[in-house]
């Protein structure tokens, strides 16, 4: 598992961060739109990551905080939500805003993300705890 990537930010565009490590390896890391503002191109970064392993693909997802990563992992426990949808859910706002929306069962807020519709919002989000 790749849990942290540390290095120089080469690119930060359209929900993808490219980080060049001291060892010369460049990692493409998918991030939420809200997390993107935390890293500047040319600056040094230390990004918490989650490695999604699928047949034919290894995808890295990055997070600005431990709480953001924990919420992402909780989203993955919801039937029908994969890593791409989970990272887009994190773009809705801060961890506390999203957790609050879940706590008050604000399904309209959560369905602002592509891939979350009436069918899975009713049966799935009730199981996520703050």
mmCIF file of N, CA and C in Angstrom:
data_model
loop_
_atom_site.group_PDB
_atom_site.id
_atom_site.type_symbol
_atom_site.label_atom_id
_atom_site.label_comp_id
_atom_site.label_asym_id
_atom_site.label_seq_id
_atom_site.Cartn_x
_atom_site.Cartn_y
_atom_site.Cartn_z
ATOM 1 N N UNK A 1 0.848 -1.182 0.000
ATOM 2 C CA UNK A 1 0.000 0.000 0.000
ATOM 3 C C UNK A 1 0.890 1.239 0.000
ATOM 4 N N UNK A 2 0.548 2.207 -0.804
ATOM 5 C CA UNK A 2 1.235 3.498 -0.816
ATOM 6 C C UNK A 2 0.394 4.439 0.038
ATOM 7 N N UNK A 3 0.901 4.820 1.201
ATOM 8 C CA UNK A 3 0.081 5.615 2.111
ATOM 9 C C UNK A 3 0.460 7.091 2.151
ATOM 10 N N UNK A 4 1.682 7.436 1.742
ATOM 11 C CA UNK A 4 2.116 8.833 1.695
ATOM 12 C C UNK A 4 3.026 9.012 0.486
ATOM 13 N N UNK A 5 2.834 10.117 -0.224
ATOM 14 C CA UNK A 5 3.741 10.494 -1.302
ATOM 15 C C UNK A 5 4.289 11.870 -0.950
ATOM 16 N N UNK A 6 5.626 11.971 -0.989
ATOM 17 C CA UNK A 6 6.287 13.224 -0.632
ATOM 18 C C UNK A 6 7.210 13.630 -1.766
ATOM 19 N N UNK A 7 7.095 14.897 -2.186
ATOM 20 C CA UNK A 7 7.958 15.379 -3.250
ATOM 21 C C UNK A 7 7.523 16.731 -3.770
ATOM 22 N N UNK A 8 7.993 17.055 -4.973
ATOM 23 C CA UNK A 8 7.721 18.342 -5.604
ATOM 24 C C UNK A 8 6.485 18.232 -6.493
ATOM 25 N N UNK A 9 5.572 19.181 -6.339
ATOM 26 C CA UNK A 9 4.358 19.202 -7.156
ATOM 27 C C UNK A 9 4.729 19.706 -8.548
ATOM 28 N N UNK A 10 4.522 18.860 -9.536
ATOM 29 C CA UNK A 10 4.837 19.180 -10.926
ATOM 30 C C UNK A 10 3.611 19.751 -11.636
ATOM 31 N N UNK A 11 2.430 19.247 -11.273
ATOM 32 C CA UNK A 11 1.191 19.674 -11.906
ATOM 33 C C UNK A 11 0.041 19.551 -10.916
ATOM 34 N N UNK A 12 -0.893 20.491 -10.996
ATOM 35 C CA UNK A 12 -2.100 20.465 -10.175
ATOM 36 C C UNK A 12 -3.212 21.006 -11.062
ATOM 37 N N UNK A 13 -3.904 20.081 -11.749
ATOM 38 C CA UNK A 13 -4.897 20.507 -12.728
ATOM 39 C C UNK A 13 -6.017 19.492 -12.842
ATOM 40 N N UNK A 14 -7.233 19.967 -12.874
ATOM 41 C CA UNK A 14 -8.424 19.153 -13.136
ATOM 42 C C UNK A 14 -8.529 17.921 -12.238
ATOM 43 N N UNK A 15 -8.309 18.121 -10.946
ATOM 44 C CA UNK A 15 -8.475 17.029 -10.004
ATOM 45 C C UNK A 15 -7.355 16.007 -9.996
ATOM 46 N N UNK A 16 -6.237 16.351 -10.613
ATOM 47 C CA UNK A 16 -5.072 15.451 -10.621
ATOM 48 C C UNK A 16 -3.832 16.223 -10.223
ATOM 49 N N UNK A 17 -3.084 15.609 -9.343
ATOM 50 C CA UNK A 17 -1.840 16.172 -8.843
ATOM 51 C C UNK A 17 -0.727 15.246 -9.320
ATOM 52 N N UNK A 18 0.351 15.809 -9.852
ATOM 53 C CA UNK A 18 1.519 15.001 -10.202
ATOM 54 C C UNK A 18 2.651 15.426 -9.284
ATOM 55 N N UNK A 19 3.207 14.436 -8.576
ATOM 56 C CA UNK A 19 4.266 14.692 -7.600
ATOM 57 C C UNK A 19 5.503 13.889 -7.989
ATOM 58 N N UNK A 20 6.641 14.587 -8.079
ATOM 59 C CA UNK A 20 7.914 13.954 -8.384
ATOM 60 C C UNK A 20 8.661 13.742 -7.073
ATOM 61 N N UNK A 21 8.950 12.481 -6.747
ATOM 62 C CA UNK A 21 9.640 12.170 -5.493
ATOM 63 C C UNK A 21 11.141 12.357 -5.644
ATOM 64 N N UNK A 22 11.851 12.364 -4.519
ATOM 65 C CA UNK A 22 13.307 12.508 -4.515
ATOM 66 C C UNK A 22 13.975 11.377 -5.287
ATOM 67 N N UNK A 23 13.316 10.219 -5.339
ATOM 68 C CA UNK A 23 13.857 9.073 -6.074
ATOM 69 C C UNK A 23 13.632 9.150 -7.576
ATOM 70 N N UNK A 24 12.980 10.207 -8.030
ATOM 71 C CA UNK A 24 12.764 10.397 -9.455
ATOM 72 C C UNK A 24 11.502 9.755 -10.007
ATOM 73 N N UNK A 25 10.628 9.273 -9.139
ATOM 74 C CA UNK A 25 9.376 8.663 -9.576
ATOM 75 C C UNK A 25 8.268 9.708 -9.501
ATOM 76 N N UNK A 26 7.500 9.826 -10.573
ATOM 77 C CA UNK A 26 6.375 10.751 -10.596
ATOM 78 C C UNK A 26 5.078 9.999 -10.376
ATOM 79 N N UNK A 27 4.267 10.464 -9.457
ATOM 80 C CA UNK A 27 2.982 9.839 -9.152
ATOM 81 C C UNK A 27 1.844 10.766 -9.561
ATOM 82 N N UNK A 28 0.870 10.215 -10.279
ATOM 83 C CA UNK A 28 -0.354 10.942 -10.568
ATOM 84 C C UNK A 28 -1.360 10.569 -9.489
ATOM 85 N N UNK A 29 -1.881 11.578 -8.811
ATOM 86 C CA UNK A 29 -2.764 11.365 -7.673
ATOM 87 C C UNK A 29 -4.066 12.116 -7.922
ATOM 88 N N UNK A 30 -5.186 11.400 -7.868
ATOM 89 C CA UNK A 30 -6.485 12.036 -8.015
ATOM 90 C C UNK A 30 -6.890 12.660 -6.689
ATOM 91 N N UNK A 31 -7.357 13.897 -6.758
ATOM 92 C CA UNK A 31 -7.714 14.640 -5.554
ATOM 93 C C UNK A 31 -9.086 15.295 -5.734
ATOM 94 N N UNK A 32 -9.692 15.671 -4.626
ATOM 95 C CA UNK A 32 -10.964 16.401 -4.704
ATOM 96 C C UNK A 32 -10.673 17.838 -5.112
ATOM 97 N N UNK A 33 -11.661 18.480 -5.689
ATOM 98 C CA UNK A 33 -11.507 19.878 -6.094
ATOM 99 C C UNK A 33 -11.184 20.756 -4.894
ATOM 100 N N UNK A 34 -11.786 20.457 -3.753
ATOM 101 C CA UNK A 34 -11.542 21.270 -2.563
ATOM 102 C C UNK A 34 -10.129 21.071 -2.010
ATOM 103 N N UNK A 35 -9.557 19.893 -2.172
ATOM 104 C CA UNK A 35 -8.203 19.631 -1.665
ATOM 105 C C UNK A 35 -7.133 20.240 -2.563
ATOM 106 N N UNK A 36 -7.454 20.447 -3.830
ATOM 107 C CA UNK A 36 -6.476 20.950 -4.792
ATOM 108 C C UNK A 36 -5.821 22.257 -4.390
ATOM 109 N N UNK A 37 -6.533 23.088 -3.673
ATOM 110 C CA UNK A 37 -5.993 24.401 -3.276
ATOM 111 C C UNK A 37 -4.866 24.292 -2.241
ATOM 112 N N UNK A 38 -4.665 23.120 -1.679
ATOM 113 C CA UNK A 38 -3.650 22.928 -0.646
ATOM 114 C C UNK A 38 -2.229 22.779 -1.184
ATOM 115 N N UNK A 39 -2.096 22.520 -2.488
ATOM 116 C CA UNK A 39 -0.765 22.275 -3.051
ATOM 117 C C UNK A 39 -0.511 23.164 -4.249
ATOM 118 N N UNK A 40 0.648 23.846 -4.232
ATOM 119 C CA UNK A 40 1.036 24.741 -5.321
ATOM 120 C C UNK A 40 2.078 24.080 -6.204
ATOM 121 N N UNK A 41 1.961 24.299 -7.513
ATOM 122 C CA UNK A 41 2.945 23.777 -8.457
ATOM 123 C C UNK A 41 4.309 24.381 -8.117
ATOM 124 N N UNK A 42 5.319 23.535 -8.038
ATOM 125 C CA UNK A 42 6.671 23.951 -7.698
ATOM 126 C C UNK A 42 6.991 23.806 -6.217
ATOM 127 N N UNK A 43 5.959 23.633 -5.399
ATOM 128 C CA UNK A 43 6.169 23.492 -3.962
ATOM 129 C C UNK A 43 6.353 22.045 -3.545
ATOM 130 N N UNK A 44 6.827 21.880 -2.341
ATOM 131 C CA UNK A 44 6.973 20.541 -1.764
ATOM 132 C C UNK A 44 5.648 20.138 -1.124
ATOM 133 N N UNK A 45 5.342 18.859 -1.202
ATOM 134 C CA UNK A 45 4.082 18.367 -0.658
ATOM 135 C C UNK A 45 4.267 16.996 -0.035
ATOM 136 N N UNK A 46 3.441 16.733 0.957
ATOM 137 C CA UNK A 46 3.337 15.411 1.558
ATOM 138 C C UNK A 46 1.854 15.077 1.546
ATOM 139 N N UNK A 47 1.475 14.099 0.729
ATOM 140 C CA UNK A 47 0.072 13.797 0.500
ATOM 141 C C UNK A 47 -0.271 12.424 1.041
ATOM 142 N N UNK A 48 -1.304 12.369 1.886
ATOM 143 C CA UNK A 48 -1.836 11.083 2.337
ATOM 144 C C UNK A 48 -2.539 10.450 1.145
ATOM 145 N N UNK A 49 -2.350 9.153 0.942
ATOM 146 C CA UNK A 49 -2.930 8.522 -0.240
ATOM 147 C C UNK A 49 -3.653 7.219 0.085
ATOM 148 N N UNK A 50 -4.486 6.841 -0.860
ATOM 149 C CA UNK A 50 -5.198 5.570 -0.834
ATOM 150 C C UNK A 50 -4.958 4.931 -2.193
ATOM 151 N N UNK A 51 -4.463 3.705 -2.209
ATOM 152 C CA UNK A 51 -4.214 2.997 -3.456
ATOM 153 C C UNK A 51 -5.377 2.069 -3.757
ATOM 154 N N UNK A 52 -6.062 2.343 -4.872
ATOM 155 C CA UNK A 52 -7.169 1.488 -5.317
ATOM 156 C C UNK A 52 -6.625 0.514 -6.349
ATOM 157 N N UNK A 53 -6.744 -0.764 -6.041
ATOM 158 C CA UNK A 53 -6.237 -1.805 -6.923
ATOM 159 C C UNK A 53 -7.418 -2.477 -7.615
ATOM 160 N N UNK A 54 -7.411 -2.410 -8.937
ATOM 161 C CA UNK A 54 -8.447 -3.065 -9.738
ATOM 162 C C UNK A 54 -7.749 -3.841 -10.843
ATOM 163 N N UNK A 55 -8.485 -4.699 -11.477
ATOM 164 C CA UNK A 55 -7.923 -5.438 -12.593
ATOM 165 C C UNK A 55 -7.487 -4.454 -13.668
ATOM 166 N N UNK A 56 -6.224 -4.436 -13.960
ATOM 167 C CA UNK A 56 -5.693 -3.573 -15.003
ATOM 168 C C UNK A 56 -5.410 -2.140 -14.585
ATOM 169 N N UNK A 57 -5.549 -1.803 -13.311
ATOM 170 C CA UNK A 57 -5.305 -0.419 -12.900
ATOM 171 C C UNK A 57 -4.887 -0.320 -11.439
ATOM 172 N N UNK A 58 -3.966 0.587 -11.178
ATOM 173 C CA UNK A 58 -3.583 0.989 -9.831
ATOM 174 C C UNK A 58 -3.787 2.498 -9.789
ATOM 175 N N UNK A 59 -4.758 2.957 -9.015
ATOM 176 C CA UNK A 59 -5.076 4.383 -8.962
ATOM 177 C C UNK A 59 -4.799 4.925 -7.566
ATOM 178 N N UNK A 60 -4.108 6.080 -7.515
ATOM 179 C CA UNK A 60 -3.828 6.741 -6.242
ATOM 180 C C UNK A 60 -4.793 7.903 -6.039
ATOM 181 N N UNK A 61 -5.333 7.997 -4.843
ATOM 182 C CA UNK A 61 -6.219 9.089 -4.455
ATOM 183 C C UNK A 61 -5.553 9.819 -3.305
ATOM 184 N N UNK A 62 -5.554 11.150 -3.332
ATOM 185 C CA UNK A 62 -4.851 11.926 -2.326
ATOM 186 C C UNK A 62 -5.769 12.777 -1.474
ATOM 187 N N UNK A 63 -5.290 13.087 -0.262
ATOM 188 C CA UNK A 63 -6.114 13.776 0.725
ATOM 189 C C UNK A 63 -5.311 14.841 1.461
ATOM 190 N N UNK A 64 -5.996 15.929 1.784
ATOM 191 C CA UNK A 64 -5.369 17.040 2.490
ATOM 192 C C UNK A 64 -5.271 16.791 3.992
ATOM 193 N N UNK A 65 -6.073 15.852 4.502
ATOM 194 C CA UNK A 65 -6.056 15.576 5.941
ATOM 195 C C UNK A 65 -6.447 14.123 6.209
ATOM 196 N N UNK A 66 -6.148 13.673 7.412
ATOM 197 C CA UNK A 66 -6.522 12.321 7.827
ATOM 198 C C UNK A 66 -8.042 12.177 7.867
ATOM 199 N N UNK A 67 -8.740 13.220 8.303
ATOM 200 C CA UNK A 67 -10.209 13.145 8.379
ATOM 201 C C UNK A 67 -10.827 13.040 6.984
ATOM 202 N N UNK A 68 -10.233 13.696 6.003
ATOM 203 C CA UNK A 68 -10.723 13.584 4.623
ATOM 204 C C UNK A 68 -10.534 12.148 4.105
ATOM 205 N N UNK A 69 -9.394 11.561 4.406
ATOM 206 C CA UNK A 69 -9.131 10.184 3.991
ATOM 207 C C UNK A 69 -10.096 9.215 4.677
ATOM 208 N N UNK A 70 -10.353 9.424 5.951
ATOM 209 C CA UNK A 70 -11.271 8.551 6.690
ATOM 210 C C UNK A 70 -12.687 8.614 6.115
ATOM 211 N N UNK A 71 -13.150 9.820 5.754
ATOM 212 C CA UNK A 71 -14.477 9.954 5.160
ATOM 213 C C UNK A 71 -14.527 9.265 3.797
ATOM 214 N N UNK A 72 -13.473 9.405 3.012
ATOM 215 C CA UNK A 72 -13.362 8.717 1.724
ATOM 216 C C UNK A 72 -13.516 7.206 1.917
ATOM 217 N N UNK A 73 -12.812 6.662 2.888
ATOM 218 C CA UNK A 73 -12.871 5.220 3.153
ATOM 219 C C UNK A 73 -14.256 4.789 3.624
ATOM 220 N N UNK A 74 -14.954 5.648 4.356
ATOM 221 C CA UNK A 74 -16.334 5.339 4.756
ATOM 222 C C UNK A 74 -17.248 5.320 3.545
ATOM 223 N N UNK A 75 -17.044 6.247 2.617
ATOM 224 C CA UNK A 75 -17.846 6.256 1.393
ATOM 225 C C UNK A 75 -17.677 4.951 0.627
ATOM 226 N N UNK A 76 -16.474 4.389 0.633
ATOM 227 C CA UNK A 76 -16.222 3.142 -0.101
ATOM 228 C C UNK A 76 -16.999 1.960 0.468
ATOM 229 N N UNK A 77 -17.437 2.073 1.712
ATOM 230 C CA UNK A 77 -18.232 1.012 2.333
ATOM 231 C C UNK A 77 -19.690 1.027 1.867
ATOM 232 N N UNK A 78 -20.087 2.111 1.213
ATOM 233 C CA UNK A 78 -21.461 2.255 0.730
ATOM 234 C C UNK A 78 -21.602 1.516 -0.596
ATOM 235 N N UNK A 79 -22.588 0.650 -0.680
ATOM 236 C CA UNK A 79 -22.839 -0.113 -1.893
ATOM 237 C C UNK A 79 -23.048 0.820 -3.079
ATOM 238 N N UNK A 80 -22.324 0.574 -4.144
ATOM 239 C CA UNK A 80 -22.484 1.357 -5.364
ATOM 240 C C UNK A 80 -21.568 2.561 -5.468
ATOM 241 N N UNK A 81 -20.751 2.829 -4.437
ATOM 242 C CA UNK A 81 -19.833 3.965 -4.492
ATOM 243 C C UNK A 81 -18.402 3.445 -4.578
ATOM 244 N N UNK A 82 -17.735 3.819 -5.660
ATOM 245 C CA UNK A 82 -16.335 3.458 -5.861
ATOM 246 C C UNK A 82 -15.447 4.649 -5.561
ATOM 247 N N UNK A 83 -14.145 4.487 -5.742
ATOM 248 C CA UNK A 83 -13.202 5.560 -5.415
ATOM 249 C C UNK A 83 -13.434 6.862 -6.184
ATOM 250 N N UNK A 84 -13.771 6.774 -7.461
ATOM 251 C CA UNK A 84 -13.977 8.002 -8.242
ATOM 252 C C UNK A 84 -15.161 8.803 -7.717
ATOM 253 N N UNK A 85 -16.251 8.127 -7.411
ATOM 254 C CA UNK A 85 -17.415 8.822 -6.864
ATOM 255 C C UNK A 85 -17.095 9.356 -5.472
ATOM 256 N N UNK A 86 -16.379 8.578 -4.674
ATOM 257 C CA UNK A 86 -16.025 9.001 -3.314
ATOM 258 C C UNK A 86 -15.177 10.268 -3.337
ATOM 259 N N UNK A 87 -14.217 10.358 -4.255
ATOM 260 C CA UNK A 87 -13.372 11.558 -4.317
ATOM 261 C C UNK A 87 -14.189 12.761 -4.775
ATOM 262 N N UNK A 88 -15.168 12.527 -5.649
ATOM 263 C CA UNK A 88 -16.043 13.623 -6.079
ATOM 264 C C UNK A 88 -16.954 14.073 -4.931
ATOM 265 N N UNK A 89 -17.392 13.147 -4.095
ATOM 266 C CA UNK A 89 -18.201 13.515 -2.928
ATOM 267 C C UNK A 89 -17.430 14.454 -2.006
ATOM 268 N N UNK A 90 -16.122 14.253 -1.891
ATOM 269 C CA UNK A 90 -15.305 15.123 -1.040
ATOM 270 C C UNK A 90 -15.226 16.545 -1.574
ATOM 271 N N UNK A 91 -15.558 16.727 -2.852
ATOM 272 C CA UNK A 91 -15.544 18.068 -3.447
ATOM 273 C C UNK A 91 -16.756 18.899 -3.040
ATOM 274 N N UNK A 92 -17.719 18.291 -2.366
ATOM 275 C CA UNK A 92 -18.925 19.012 -1.958
ATOM 276 C C UNK A 92 -18.643 20.093 -0.915
ATOM 277 N N UNK A 93 -17.594 19.917 -0.134
ATOM 278 C CA UNK A 93 -17.279 20.883 0.918
ATOM 279 C C UNK A 93 -16.269 20.308 1.886
ATOM 280 N N UNK A 94 -16.210 20.905 3.057
ATOM 281 C CA UNK A 94 -15.283 20.421 4.084
ATOM 282 C C UNK A 94 -15.812 19.107 4.668
ATOM 283 N N UNK A 95 -14.948 18.399 5.355
ATOM 284 C CA UNK A 95 -15.344 17.148 6.002
ATOM 285 C C UNK A 95 -16.486 17.396 6.978
ATOM 286 N N UNK A 96 -16.410 18.488 7.725
ATOM 287 C CA UNK A 96 -17.475 18.770 8.690
ATOM 288 C C UNK A 96 -18.795 19.093 7.988
ATOM 289 N N UNK A 97 -18.758 19.810 6.874
ATOM 290 C CA UNK A 97 -19.983 20.112 6.120
ATOM 291 C C UNK A 97 -20.625 18.835 5.569
ATOM 292 N N UNK A 98 -19.793 17.969 5.004
ATOM 293 C CA UNK A 98 -20.302 16.719 4.435
ATOM 294 C C UNK A 98 -20.845 15.820 5.543
ATOM 295 N N UNK A 99 -20.109 15.704 6.638
ATOM 296 C CA UNK A 99 -20.555 14.883 7.764
ATOM 297 C C UNK A 99 -21.868 15.404 8.338
ATOM 298 N N UNK A 100 -21.985 16.707 8.405
ATOM 299 C CA UNK A 100 -23.216 17.319 8.900
ATOM 300 C C UNK A 100 -24.385 16.997 7.974
ATOM 301 N N UNK A 101 -24.160 17.064 6.667
ATOM 302 C CA UNK A 101 -25.209 16.741 5.691
ATOM 303 C C UNK A 101 -25.645 15.285 5.839
ATOM 304 N N UNK A 102 -24.692 14.397 6.074
ATOM 305 C CA UNK A 102 -25.017 12.984 6.276
ATOM 306 C C UNK A 102 -25.812 12.821 7.570
ATOM 307 N N UNK A 103 -25.372 13.506 8.620
ATOM 308 C CA UNK A 103 -26.042 13.414 9.916
ATOM 309 C C UNK A 103 -27.488 13.885 9.896
ATOM 310 N N UNK A 104 -27.764 14.893 9.094
ATOM 311 C CA UNK A 104 -29.140 15.395 9.017
ATOM 312 C C UNK A 104 -29.906 14.794 7.833
ATOM 313 N N UNK A 105 -29.299 13.773 7.197
ATOM 314 C CA UNK A 105 -29.914 13.051 6.069
ATOM 315 C C UNK A 105 -30.287 14.002 4.932
ATOM 316 N N UNK A 106 -29.399 14.939 4.630
ATOM 317 C CA UNK A 106 -29.609 15.898 3.545
ATOM 318 C C UNK A 106 -29.194 15.258 2.223
ATOM 319 N N UNK A 107 -30.067 14.406 1.703
ATOM 320 C CA UNK A 107 -29.751 13.661 0.492
ATOM 321 C C UNK A 107 -29.655 14.556 -0.731
ATOM 322 N N UNK A 108 -30.360 15.664 -0.745
ATOM 323 C CA UNK A 108 -30.276 16.601 -1.867
ATOM 324 C C UNK A 108 -28.844 17.137 -1.993
ATOM 325 N N UNK A 109 -28.206 17.411 -0.870
ATOM 326 C CA UNK A 109 -26.820 17.889 -0.850
ATOM 327 C C UNK A 109 -25.878 16.835 -1.435
ATOM 328 N N UNK A 110 -26.060 15.599 -1.003
ATOM 329 C CA UNK A 110 -25.165 14.517 -1.430
ATOM 330 C C UNK A 110 -25.353 14.128 -2.889
ATOM 331 N N UNK A 111 -26.529 14.361 -3.430
ATOM 332 C CA UNK A 111 -26.774 13.967 -4.820
ATOM 333 C C UNK A 111 -26.341 15.038 -5.811
ATOM 334 N N UNK A 112 -25.608 16.039 -5.350
ATOM 335 C CA UNK A 112 -25.020 17.021 -6.257
ATOM 336 C C UNK A 112 -23.815 16.451 -6.999
ATOM 337 N N UNK A 113 -23.480 15.215 -6.715
ATOM 338 C CA UNK A 113 -22.345 14.545 -7.352
ATOM 339 C C UNK A 113 -22.858 13.573 -8.398
ATOM 340 N N UNK A 114 -22.241 13.611 -9.561
ATOM 341 C CA UNK A 114 -22.597 12.678 -10.628
ATOM 342 C C UNK A 114 -22.367 11.250 -10.147
ATOM 343 N N UNK A 115 -23.324 10.380 -10.402
ATOM 344 C CA UNK A 115 -23.209 8.988 -9.983
ATOM 345 C C UNK A 115 -24.009 8.676 -8.731
ATOM 346 N N UNK A 116 -24.492 9.716 -8.068
ATOM 347 C CA UNK A 116 -25.330 9.526 -6.883
ATOM 348 C C UNK A 116 -26.736 9.961 -7.271
ATOM 349 N N UNK A 117 -27.638 9.002 -7.306
ATOM 350 C CA UNK A 117 -29.003 9.302 -7.707
ATOM 351 C C UNK A 117 -30.005 8.893 -6.659
ATOM 352 N N UNK A 118 -31.270 9.041 -7.009
ATOM 353 C CA UNK A 118 -32.349 8.724 -6.068
ATOM 354 C C UNK A 118 -32.284 7.279 -5.599
ATOM 355 N N UNK A 119 -31.945 6.374 -6.502
ATOM 356 C CA UNK A 119 -31.946 4.953 -6.154
ATOM 357 C C UNK A 119 -30.954 4.650 -5.032
ATOM 358 N N UNK A 120 -29.690 5.048 -5.201
ATOM 359 C CA UNK A 120 -28.722 4.669 -4.172
ATOM 360 C C UNK A 120 -28.665 5.649 -3.016
ATOM 361 N N UNK A 121 -29.162 6.854 -3.152
ATOM 362 C CA UNK A 121 -29.108 7.775 -2.023
ATOM 363 C C UNK A 121 -30.028 7.334 -0.899
ATOM 364 N N UNK A 122 -31.188 6.777 -1.237
ATOM 365 C CA UNK A 122 -32.141 6.362 -0.207
ATOM 366 C C UNK A 122 -31.643 5.159 0.579
ATOM 367 N N UNK A 123 -31.117 4.184 -0.119
ATOM 368 C CA UNK A 123 -30.776 2.931 0.571
ATOM 369 C C UNK A 123 -29.381 2.916 1.176
ATOM 370 N N UNK A 124 -28.494 3.814 0.748
ATOM 371 C CA UNK A 124 -27.099 3.682 1.137
ATOM 372 C C UNK A 124 -26.590 4.677 2.162
ATOM 373 N N UNK A 125 -26.912 5.938 2.047
ATOM 374 C CA UNK A 125 -26.281 6.934 2.894
ATOM 375 C C UNK A 125 -26.743 6.885 4.334
ATOM 376 N N UNK A 126 -27.818 6.235 4.600
ATOM 377 C CA UNK A 126 -28.275 6.096 5.980
ATOM 378 C C UNK A 126 -27.285 5.333 6.843
ATOM 379 N N UNK A 127 -26.425 4.511 6.234
ATOM 380 C CA UNK A 127 -25.480 3.692 6.995
ATOM 381 C C UNK A 127 -24.176 4.392 7.337
ATOM 382 N N UNK A 128 -23.939 5.579 6.796
ATOM 383 C CA UNK A 128 -22.699 6.291 7.096
ATOM 384 C C UNK A 128 -22.880 7.058 8.393
ATOM 385 N N UNK A 129 -21.942 6.880 9.286
ATOM 386 C CA UNK A 129 -21.964 7.589 10.568
ATOM 387 C C UNK A 129 -20.960 8.729 10.508
ATOM 388 N N UNK A 130 -21.260 9.790 11.225
ATOM 389 C CA UNK A 130 -20.349 10.941 11.287
ATOM 390 C C UNK A 130 -19.049 10.549 11.940
#
